[in-house]
Amino acid sequence: MSHVIPPVSAQAMLMQGNEACAQAALDVGMRFFAGYPITPSTEIAEALAERLPKVGGTFIQMEDEIASIGAILGASLAGRKSMTATSGPGFSLMQELIGLGCLCEIPCVIVNVQRGGPSTGLPTAPAQGDIMQARWGTHGDHPIVVLSPSSVTEMYELTVAAFNIAEALRNPVILLPDEIIAHMREKIQIPETIKIVDRLKPDQPPEKYKPYAIKEGELVPRLANFGEGYRFNVTSLIHDETGFPSGSPQVTETLLKRLMQKVESSRKEITFVESRDLEDARVVLFSCGSTVRSMKEAAREARQKGLKVGWIKTGTVWPFPDEVFQNLPPNVKTVLVCEMNLGMLVHEVRRSAPDRIRVESVAIANGCFITPQEIVSGIETVYEGGR
Amino acid sequence: MENLSKDSLKKNPEFPKDRLEICISGSGGQGILLAGIVLAKAALREGKNATQTQSYGPESRGGASRCEVVISRGEIDYPKIMKIDLLLALTQEALQKQLPNLRQDGSTIYDSVFVKEPPPGLKNFLAVPFTQIAIEKFQNVLVANMVALGALVGISHVVSRETVKTTLLSSVRQNFQEINLKALQRGFEEADRYLAEKEKK
């Protein structure tokens, strides 16, 4: 089910990334936020504390991040579009319940504004060290969608997308900006209309209702919201279509495979990739998040030096956009992965790129925003090589 | 400071074209963030693009703090400073720390209350006791940032004086509009004095 509504403010303005996230969440219909404020995500909670009550929503400052994600999962089961916002230390605490959200198929959005880690690390410094944690932080095979904005405008757009994907797939979605994008102010034109997706409701009367039954041709259960007259049971154990625990190998395998299939079958709709100048490029740069900004500047400088350089940026980190690397044109010799960690995305690119392509990285983890100069010098190092 | 005139945004033929980089640096609590935000908003109001970023430590007050504003007619990819065109330094430490990033033909404005030892050989600079003016003239140290912003806009024309005034009015609460506006105006006067003296030479 999707519909289009006009957001509150449709004009160009200077806005901070975190403010754009809060604005988008309100526009898309998020009405329950629980969180424990932490730099560099605090402005999201700050804005929502002020604005949610005015639109009939609920803001709760919880005692910690574990309670925060518990609260939003509960609110979501009761039918509210829900979200929390945190940074690395809080994201670590949330991992267990992210798994609960995945297994029990509870839509929600978790914003993790990345800062320097590990531990409390560098609270005010940018980093992209949570790429792998966002995918595999919670245990067991589980599906997850992770989006990474590279501008204030994308912070808005991908927040909207995160809610829509969460509702459509009934799965937690992680928005993974970094300190630069979250704290930066720049021009944004709030769109005049946005597409909004809402979760499907049961089409069976209460006496025939099975919460986790899957209709023919569908992959997502039509779970009733708590309190709407349907029998309600949710468990973190492996469960059958009644929602009660099951130890059956067949039930287990069917459930786990269906959960993964939900995301796999939506790859096309949830992959946000852009590229430029690949047609004649010898070296292709690849990045996500704020690193995209330095990468574009570096590509321009390299072109001015006469180097044939193109770039790919992805707004979707997970599922990883393998297909982009499988289909690179034959002129591409090297992919240079740029990231603010000691090398995470680079391994995914190595896995998905064909053997003929050499994959190298500019991996910067020093608490500073990666610079165009660092990337240009990386380009110069790899330019003559390749297979 | 001719290189900072409004037209330089059009004319500058070098890469990165159309790009002006402003660094406002000082100590947490001096209001440098607000000054940077007002400047970036004013640039948008004039149809330009602007990005504003900041660097600061874990302290809420007192630590070294830096606000970076990039203004351009075109799209801004890299949102932070590569080489400073215009430096506003409100402490000795900030001035010392940022000078190595200043473009050779860049300009510096500093608060002479806190900068006791300006580096020898500093060119293209304007020294004003912003903090003293704020205390003596407005009995409020908090508006030193607006006196400084007035001086910055006044000598650089990076945005028009009218635009920055309008933007300021829409950026602060009503109770504080008058005092901030007067402080900004006082900054313009410092700029006028500087420009007049330069004319004489």
XYZ file of C-alpha atoms in Angstrom:
588
model
C 0.000 0.000 0.000
C 1.514 3.320 -0.923
C 0.269 6.853 -1.119
C 1.647 10.303 -1.765
C 1.420 13.193 0.669
C 2.936 16.649 0.624
C 5.486 17.228 3.397
C 5.172 20.254 5.625
C 7.781 22.507 4.077
C 8.532 22.610 0.369
C 11.267 25.203 -0.084
C 15.020 25.395 -0.548
C 16.814 25.994 2.724
C 20.032 25.497 4.627
C 19.589 22.405 6.743
C 21.761 20.107 8.812
C 21.903 16.409 7.920
C 20.455 15.352 11.264
C 17.643 17.897 10.905
C 16.874 16.553 7.428
C 16.640 13.055 8.880
C 14.185 14.207 11.559
C 12.172 16.161 8.978
C 11.962 13.154 6.650
C 10.921 10.853 9.486
C 8.075 13.224 10.377
C 7.061 13.595 6.737
C 6.955 9.837 6.171
C 4.707 9.363 9.196
C 7.083 8.259 11.965
C 5.215 8.864 15.202
C 7.274 7.075 17.865
C 10.881 7.816 18.763
C 12.755 6.337 21.703
C 16.427 7.064 22.150
C 19.376 7.916 24.313
C 21.047 10.998 22.790
C 24.655 10.595 21.726
C 27.053 12.649 19.609
C 26.965 12.927 16.599
C 23.297 11.921 16.368
C 21.916 14.160 19.136
C 20.231 16.730 16.877
C 17.848 14.040 15.607
C 16.543 13.392 19.122
C 16.599 17.120 19.876
C 14.434 17.985 16.862
C 12.015 15.129 17.449
C 11.646 15.855 21.170
C 10.330 19.249 20.164
C 8.322 18.320 17.102
C 6.847 14.846 17.650
C 4.432 15.849 20.437
C 3.056 18.615 18.202
C 1.930 16.096 15.591
C 0.457 13.617 18.071
C 3.590 11.497 18.189
C 5.542 10.160 21.139
C 9.119 10.957 22.118
C 10.728 9.053 24.962
C 14.230 9.527 26.262
C 15.061 6.052 27.535
C 17.549 4.955 30.176
C 19.868 3.450 27.558
C 20.084 2.195 23.992
C 18.935 -1.350 24.783
C 15.709 0.012 26.211
C 15.432 2.426 23.281
C 15.339 -0.252 20.626
C 13.072 -2.370 22.836
C 10.627 0.522 22.982
C 10.587 1.124 19.236
C 10.081 -2.577 18.480
C 7.115 -2.597 20.852
C 5.645 0.569 19.374
C 6.051 -0.822 15.880
C 4.232 -4.026 16.823
C 1.413 -1.773 18.020
C 1.311 -0.157 14.573
C 3.382 3.004 14.905
C 6.174 3.804 12.480
C 9.099 3.918 14.881
C 12.710 4.935 14.987
C 15.757 5.426 17.171
C 19.025 7.260 16.553
C 22.426 6.550 18.031
C 26.140 6.277 17.326
C 28.670 3.425 17.565
C 28.624 2.808 21.343
C 24.817 2.759 21.401
C 24.602 0.770 18.181
C 26.731 -1.925 19.813
C 24.235 -2.153 22.668
C 21.315 -2.485 20.259
C 22.594 -5.518 18.388
C 20.707 -8.206 20.272
C 17.317 -6.632 19.672
C 18.084 -5.911 16.016
C 18.066 -9.693 15.682
C 14.680 -9.820 17.408
C 13.365 -7.275 14.919
C 14.637 -9.364 12.002
C 13.265 -12.694 13.244
C 9.922 -11.343 14.424
C 9.635 -9.183 11.283
C 9.153 -5.871 13.036
C 9.544 -2.806 10.798
C 11.677 -0.004 12.275
C 14.459 2.412 11.385
C 17.700 2.577 13.340
C 19.922 5.561 12.601
C 23.575 4.992 13.433
C 25.585 8.160 12.855
C 29.105 6.770 12.658
C 31.887 8.364 14.702
C 35.460 7.282 15.404
C 35.659 3.935 17.198
C 36.116 1.381 18.630
C 34.497 1.949 22.036
C 33.695 5.592 22.789
C 36.607 6.369 20.453
C 36.420 9.858 18.968
C 32.949 11.239 19.754
C 33.054 14.227 17.405
C 35.164 12.791 14.587
C 34.005 11.192 11.337
C 34.521 7.504 10.517
C 32.941 4.676 8.535
C 33.971 1.857 10.813
C 30.515 0.331 11.361
C 30.005 -1.032 7.838
C 30.489 -4.647 8.894
C 28.764 -4.259 12.243
C 25.676 -2.937 10.471
C 25.590 -6.150 8.429
C 26.656 -8.755 10.963
C 26.432 -7.104 14.401
C 23.614 -9.332 15.541
C 24.056 -13.099 15.531
C 22.693 -15.690 13.165
C 21.718 -15.576 9.517
C 19.510 -12.559 9.171
C 18.409 -10.098 6.509
C 19.261 -6.424 6.813
C 19.126 -3.308 4.666
C 21.685 -0.553 5.297
C 21.594 2.845 3.583
C 24.359 5.439 3.514
C 23.590 9.061 2.541
C 26.246 11.332 0.993
C 24.470 14.695 1.246
C 21.836 16.463 3.308
C 19.362 15.865 0.477
C 20.144 12.156 0.535
C 19.793 12.162 4.303
C 16.199 13.181 3.665
C 15.596 10.856 0.721
C 17.179 7.792 2.277
C 15.346 8.304 5.573
C 12.094 8.205 3.602
C 13.363 5.143 1.707
C 14.408 3.457 4.970
C 10.875 3.675 6.370
C 9.316 2.530 3.110
C 11.646 -0.473 2.868
C 11.092 -1.325 6.542
C 7.328 -1.261 6.068
C 7.357 -3.177 2.782
C 9.689 -5.940 4.017
C 8.721 -5.868 7.693
C 12.389 -5.683 8.634
C 14.641 -3.283 10.549
C 16.445 -0.869 8.219
C 19.640 0.849 9.283
C 20.437 4.362 8.127
C 24.217 4.676 8.364
C 25.387 8.265 7.882
C 28.707 9.511 9.219
C 29.526 12.551 11.339
C 30.248 14.734 8.300
C 26.854 14.231 6.637
C 24.993 14.333 9.962
C 26.509 17.624 11.119
C 26.995 19.371 7.777
C 24.616 22.108 6.728
C 23.916 22.632 3.051
C 21.147 23.443 0.637
C 18.202 21.114 0.479
C 15.026 21.356 -1.521
C 12.410 19.386 0.376
C 10.386 17.547 -2.297
C 6.812 18.650 -2.835
C 5.504 15.113 -2.542
C 6.961 11.862 -1.277
C 5.949 8.257 -1.772
C 4.914 6.538 1.433
C 4.630 2.782 1.896
C 2.594 1.283 4.741
C 2.705 -2.318 5.996
C -0.045 -4.619 4.780
C -2.788 -5.557 7.210
C -4.333 -9.005 7.590
C -7.039 -9.839 5.074
C -8.421 -12.702 7.191
C -10.946 -12.440 10.014
C -9.509 -12.996 13.538
C -10.756 -16.615 13.740
C -8.861 -17.628 10.595
C -5.799 -15.464 11.214
C -2.278 -16.867 11.440
C 0.244 -14.068 12.092
C 3.168 -15.534 10.164
C 1.232 -17.218 7.372
C 2.553 -16.227 3.935
C 0.126 -15.757 1.091
C 0.789 -17.336 -2.270
C 3.146 -15.116 -4.274
C 4.156 -13.023 -1.240
C 7.191 -13.134 1.049
C 6.076 -10.897 3.899
C 3.540 -11.902 6.576
C 0.496 -9.710 7.104
C 0.961 -9.418 10.826
C -1.818 -7.633 12.704
C -0.958 -4.652 14.870
C -1.264 -5.399 18.583
C -4.594 -4.246 19.937
C -6.589 -4.458 16.726
C -8.632 -7.505 17.698
C -6.333 -10.287 16.577
C -4.744 -12.918 18.783
C -1.209 -11.768 19.362
C 1.954 -13.733 20.069
C 5.496 -12.847 19.098
C 8.525 -14.894 20.113
C 12.239 -14.597 19.546
C 12.437 -18.364 19.141
C 12.164 -19.900 15.690
C 8.425 -20.042 15.102
C 5.872 -21.447 12.682
C 3.044 -19.577 11.011
C 1.049 -19.442 14.259
C 3.856 -17.421 15.804
C 4.574 -20.106 18.417
C 7.963 -21.832 18.846
C 8.936 -24.704 16.607
C 12.024 -26.906 16.495
C 11.176 -28.432 13.170
C 14.112 -28.486 10.729
C 11.745 -27.788 7.871
C 10.066 -24.829 9.591
C 13.488 -23.447 10.521
C 14.954 -23.723 7.054
C 11.866 -22.348 5.329
C 11.715 -19.388 7.710
C 15.413 -18.451 7.488
C 15.439 -18.728 3.701
C 12.281 -16.674 3.342
C 13.701 -13.939 5.567
C 16.776 -13.673 3.342
C 14.650 -13.915 0.217
C 12.645 -10.849 1.277
C 15.712 -8.652 0.835
C 17.236 -10.562 -2.098
C 14.051 -10.341 -4.134
C 13.916 -6.561 -3.605
C 17.512 -5.826 -4.614
C 16.485 -3.798 -7.623
C 14.118 -1.493 -5.744
C 16.405 -0.952 -2.763
C 19.737 -0.453 -4.527
C 20.623 3.214 -4.983
C 23.763 3.447 -7.101
C 25.117 6.236 -9.299
C 28.143 6.252 -11.542
C 29.994 8.602 -13.847
C 32.611 8.435 -16.594
C 32.911 4.648 -16.590
C 32.928 4.443 -20.421
C 36.595 5.331 -20.810
C 37.837 4.967 -17.229
C 41.007 3.070 -16.459
C 40.535 3.539 -12.717
C 37.102 3.573 -11.095
C 36.685 5.026 -7.609
C 34.056 3.579 -5.282
C 32.669 4.898 -2.010
C 29.624 5.610 0.138
C 28.633 8.299 2.637
C 30.626 11.502 3.021
C 33.610 9.887 1.303
C 31.621 10.327 -1.929
C 32.173 14.078 -1.636
C 35.969 13.772 -1.511
C 35.866 11.085 -4.196
C 34.030 13.310 -6.693
C 36.458 16.167 -6.102
C 39.386 13.759 -6.514
C 37.945 12.357 -9.761
C 37.648 15.879 -11.167
C 41.228 16.737 -10.196
C 42.482 13.481 -11.715
C 40.657 14.187 -14.992
C 42.287 17.614 -15.076
C 45.637 15.865 -14.827
C 44.641 13.792 -17.844
C 43.959 10.587 -15.910
C 40.979 8.521 -17.035
C 39.061 8.170 -13.807
C 35.388 7.437 -13.191
C 33.416 6.821 -10.047
C 30.633 4.761 -8.522
C 28.823 5.770 -5.368
C 26.341 3.655 -3.508
C 23.562 4.717 -1.173
C 22.897 1.049 -0.392
C 25.670 -0.648 1.541
C 23.705 -3.841 2.310
C 22.686 -5.791 0.372
C 26.006 -5.034 -1.299
C 25.495 -4.033 -4.963
C 27.555 -6.897 -6.448
C 26.010 -6.460 -9.902
C 27.672 -3.057 -10.372
C 31.133 -4.646 -10.281
C 30.185 -7.695 -12.281
C 29.206 -5.466 -15.199
C 32.118 -3.021 -15.410
C 33.189 -2.142 -18.988
C 36.391 -3.817 -20.306
C 38.422 -0.568 -20.184
C 38.334 -0.612 -16.371
C 41.597 -2.033 -14.987
C 41.385 -1.056 -11.338
C 38.727 -0.261 -8.774
C 39.995 1.988 -6.001
C 37.783 1.718 -2.921
C 37.804 4.850 -0.747
C 36.622 4.566 2.839
C 37.149 5.957 6.334
C 38.144 2.707 8.033
C 41.050 0.301 7.672
C 39.381 -1.596 4.801
C 35.846 -2.999 4.886
C 34.013 -2.274 1.626
C 37.175 -3.242 -0.257
C 36.651 -6.905 0.611
C 33.112 -6.835 -0.768
C 34.377 -5.303 -4.000
C 37.115 -7.973 -4.255
C 34.458 -10.639 -3.760
C 32.108 -9.286 -6.413
C 34.504 -7.968 -9.090
C 35.724 -10.332 -11.824
C 39.304 -11.664 -11.545
C 40.581 -9.416 -14.351
C 39.976 -6.330 -12.187
C 42.497 -5.269 -9.602
C 40.918 -3.925 -6.404
C 42.915 -1.552 -4.191
C 41.952 0.788 -1.404
C 42.468 4.200 0.098
C 41.597 3.377 3.688
C 41.891 6.293 6.096
C 41.127 5.865 9.799
C 42.666 8.794 11.668
C 39.638 10.739 12.877
C 39.889 13.168 9.952
C 37.620 13.532 6.947
C 39.223 11.749 3.997
C 40.642 14.369 1.607
C 40.604 14.606 -2.200
C 44.413 14.755 -2.030
C 44.607 11.376 -0.293
C 42.434 9.854 -3.002
C 44.325 11.546 -5.857
C 47.602 10.184 -4.544
C 45.948 6.746 -4.342
C 44.904 7.089 -7.994
C 48.443 8.036 -9.010
C 49.838 4.995 -7.207
C 47.561 2.461 -8.916
C 47.061 4.147 -12.295
C 49.805 2.426 -14.270
C 49.242 -1.018 -12.789
C 46.345 -3.385 -13.288
C 45.920 -6.754 -14.880
C 41.140 42.206 -0.080
C 40.034 42.728 -3.654
C 40.355 39.022 -4.262
C 37.339 38.475 -2.069
C 34.962 40.724 -3.939
C 31.672 39.337 -5.110
C 32.974 39.276 -8.665
C 35.817 36.964 -7.779
C 33.234 34.233 -7.497
C 32.609 34.687 -11.216
C 36.078 35.488 -12.440
C 38.460 33.195 -10.652
C 39.653 31.033 -13.543
C 41.534 28.503 -11.466
C 40.337 25.182 -10.146
C 38.349 24.785 -8.002
C 36.468 27.437 -9.845
C 33.928 29.614 -8.154
C 34.938 28.458 -4.752
C 35.511 30.600 -1.687
C 36.633 29.005 1.561
C 36.088 30.747 4.881
C 37.381 29.533 8.229
C 35.990 30.916 11.480
C 38.046 29.630 14.326
C 38.191 30.168 18.053
C 37.101 28.654 21.282
C 33.835 26.846 22.088
C 31.214 29.344 23.320
C 32.384 32.308 21.222
C 29.497 31.874 18.808
C 31.555 30.988 15.776
C 29.050 28.350 14.717
C 26.178 30.830 14.617
C 28.334 33.267 12.653
C 29.104 30.537 10.111
C 25.484 29.441 9.831
C 24.291 33.012 9.243
C 26.950 33.437 6.560
C 25.988 30.189 4.799
C 22.283 31.030 4.954
C 22.984 34.481 3.526
C 24.860 32.909 0.614
C 21.856 30.681 -0.135
C 19.605 33.703 0.007
C 21.691 35.212 -2.797
C 21.247 32.095 -4.894
C 24.687 30.659 -4.217
C 25.504 27.262 -2.808
C 27.082 26.898 0.611
C 28.210 24.175 2.950
C 28.950 24.640 6.622
C 30.864 22.098 8.664
C 32.501 22.182 12.059
C 35.255 20.577 14.057
C 35.289 20.562 17.811
C 36.360 18.472 20.749
C 34.239 16.665 23.311
C 33.912 19.777 25.509
C 30.736 21.885 25.248
C 32.649 25.078 26.046
C 36.250 26.172 26.000
C 37.856 23.686 23.609
C 39.310 24.673 20.249
C 36.494 24.993 17.764
C 36.381 25.626 14.035
C 33.575 26.416 11.632
C 34.158 26.045 7.899
C 32.003 27.685 5.259
C 32.442 27.013 1.541
C 30.547 29.262 -0.851
C 30.220 28.642 -4.571
C 28.009 29.383 -7.533
C 28.276 25.754 -8.601
C 27.756 22.452 -6.821
C 30.037 21.900 -3.838
C 31.424 18.374 -3.689
C 34.155 18.504 -1.054
C 32.414 20.458 1.728
C 35.457 21.317 3.809
C 38.352 23.700 3.437
C 41.305 22.861 1.222
C 43.007 26.286 1.424
C 41.564 29.179 3.410
C 40.651 32.321 1.441
C 39.382 34.194 4.457
C 40.343 33.472 8.045
C 38.545 34.862 11.070
C 40.485 33.960 14.214
C 39.115 34.729 17.657
C 41.974 33.311 19.731
C 45.765 33.249 19.515
C 45.724 29.472 19.291
C 43.189 29.493 16.454
C 45.239 31.986 14.458
C 48.446 30.031 14.888
C 46.774 26.745 14.044
C 44.977 27.915 10.911
C 47.644 30.173 9.347
C 49.468 27.305 7.619
C 46.224 26.564 5.732
C 45.810 30.139 4.530
C 46.158 30.750 0.802
C 49.090 32.969 -0.059
C 46.791 35.781 -1.142
C 44.293 34.977 1.623
C 43.132 37.475 4.227
C 42.969 37.373 7.999
C 40.741 39.073 10.527
C 41.462 38.567 14.181
C 40.294 39.628 17.634
C 43.107 41.751 19.040
C 41.824 41.168 22.584
C 42.907 37.526 22.459
C 45.590 37.650 19.783
C 48.417 39.372 21.623
C 51.215 38.243 19.371
C 50.261 38.356 15.717
C 52.826 36.457 13.669
C 55.425 38.762 12.098
C 55.027 39.160 8.358
C 51.259 38.641 8.399
C 49.814 40.318 5.303
C 46.277 41.361 4.389
C 44.974 41.507 7.904
C 42.455 43.440 9.957
C 42.810 43.480 13.740
C 39.780 44.544 15.789
C 39.120 44.154 19.527
C 35.789 42.442 18.885
C 35.351 41.199 22.438
C 36.151 44.599 23.939
C 33.674 46.304 21.610
C 31.005 43.775 22.564
C 31.544 44.372 26.274
C 31.947 48.151 26.219
C 29.433 49.034 23.569
C 26.798 46.355 24.103
C 27.502 45.141 27.648
C 27.316 41.633 26.247
C 30.342 39.572 25.349
C 28.138 37.179 23.391
C 27.723 39.538 20.438
C 31.448 39.679 19.679
C 30.739 37.073 17.007
C 28.344 39.409 15.199
C 30.755 42.348 15.324
C 33.296 40.001 13.771
C 30.838 38.732 11.158
C 30.031 42.331 10.250
C 33.720 43.058 9.717
C 34.132 39.884 7.677
C 31.211 40.632 5.375
C 32.061 44.337 5.302
C 35.535 43.904 3.878
C 34.992 40.808 1.773
C 31.582 41.408 0.158
C 31.196 37.643 0.042
C 27.519 38.384 0.583
C 25.906 41.819 0.627
C 25.472 43.692 3.900
C 21.729 43.816 3.333
C 21.499 40.054 2.861
C 23.444 39.267 5.998
C 21.250 41.661 7.980
C 18.040 40.040 6.757
C 19.469 36.594 7.374
C 20.554 37.478 10.893
C 17.060 38.722 11.720
C 15.574 35.404 10.677
C 18.198 33.413 12.592
C 17.964 34.790 16.141
C 15.094 35.119 18.588
C 13.182 38.370 18.584
C 14.527 39.511 21.985
C 18.057 39.373 20.635
C 17.493 40.766 17.159
C 18.210 44.392 17.943
C 21.444 43.874 19.831
C 22.759 41.420 17.236
C 21.881 43.758 14.393
C 23.631 46.653 16.100
C 26.669 44.493 16.689
C 26.714 43.515 13.029
C 26.420 47.177 12.062
C 29.347 47.985 14.345
C 31.342 45.379 12.454
C 30.477 47.068 9.158
C 31.867 50.317 10.592
C 35.172 48.616 11.420
C 35.273 47.341 7.860
C 34.557 50.828 6.472
C 37.377 52.301 8.543
C 39.747 49.644 7.255
C 38.675 50.140 3.654
C 39.005 53.941 3.947
C 42.524 53.665 5.373
C 43.458 51.277 2.601
C 42.119 53.764 0.050
C 44.371 56.497 1.476
C 47.442 54.338 1.011
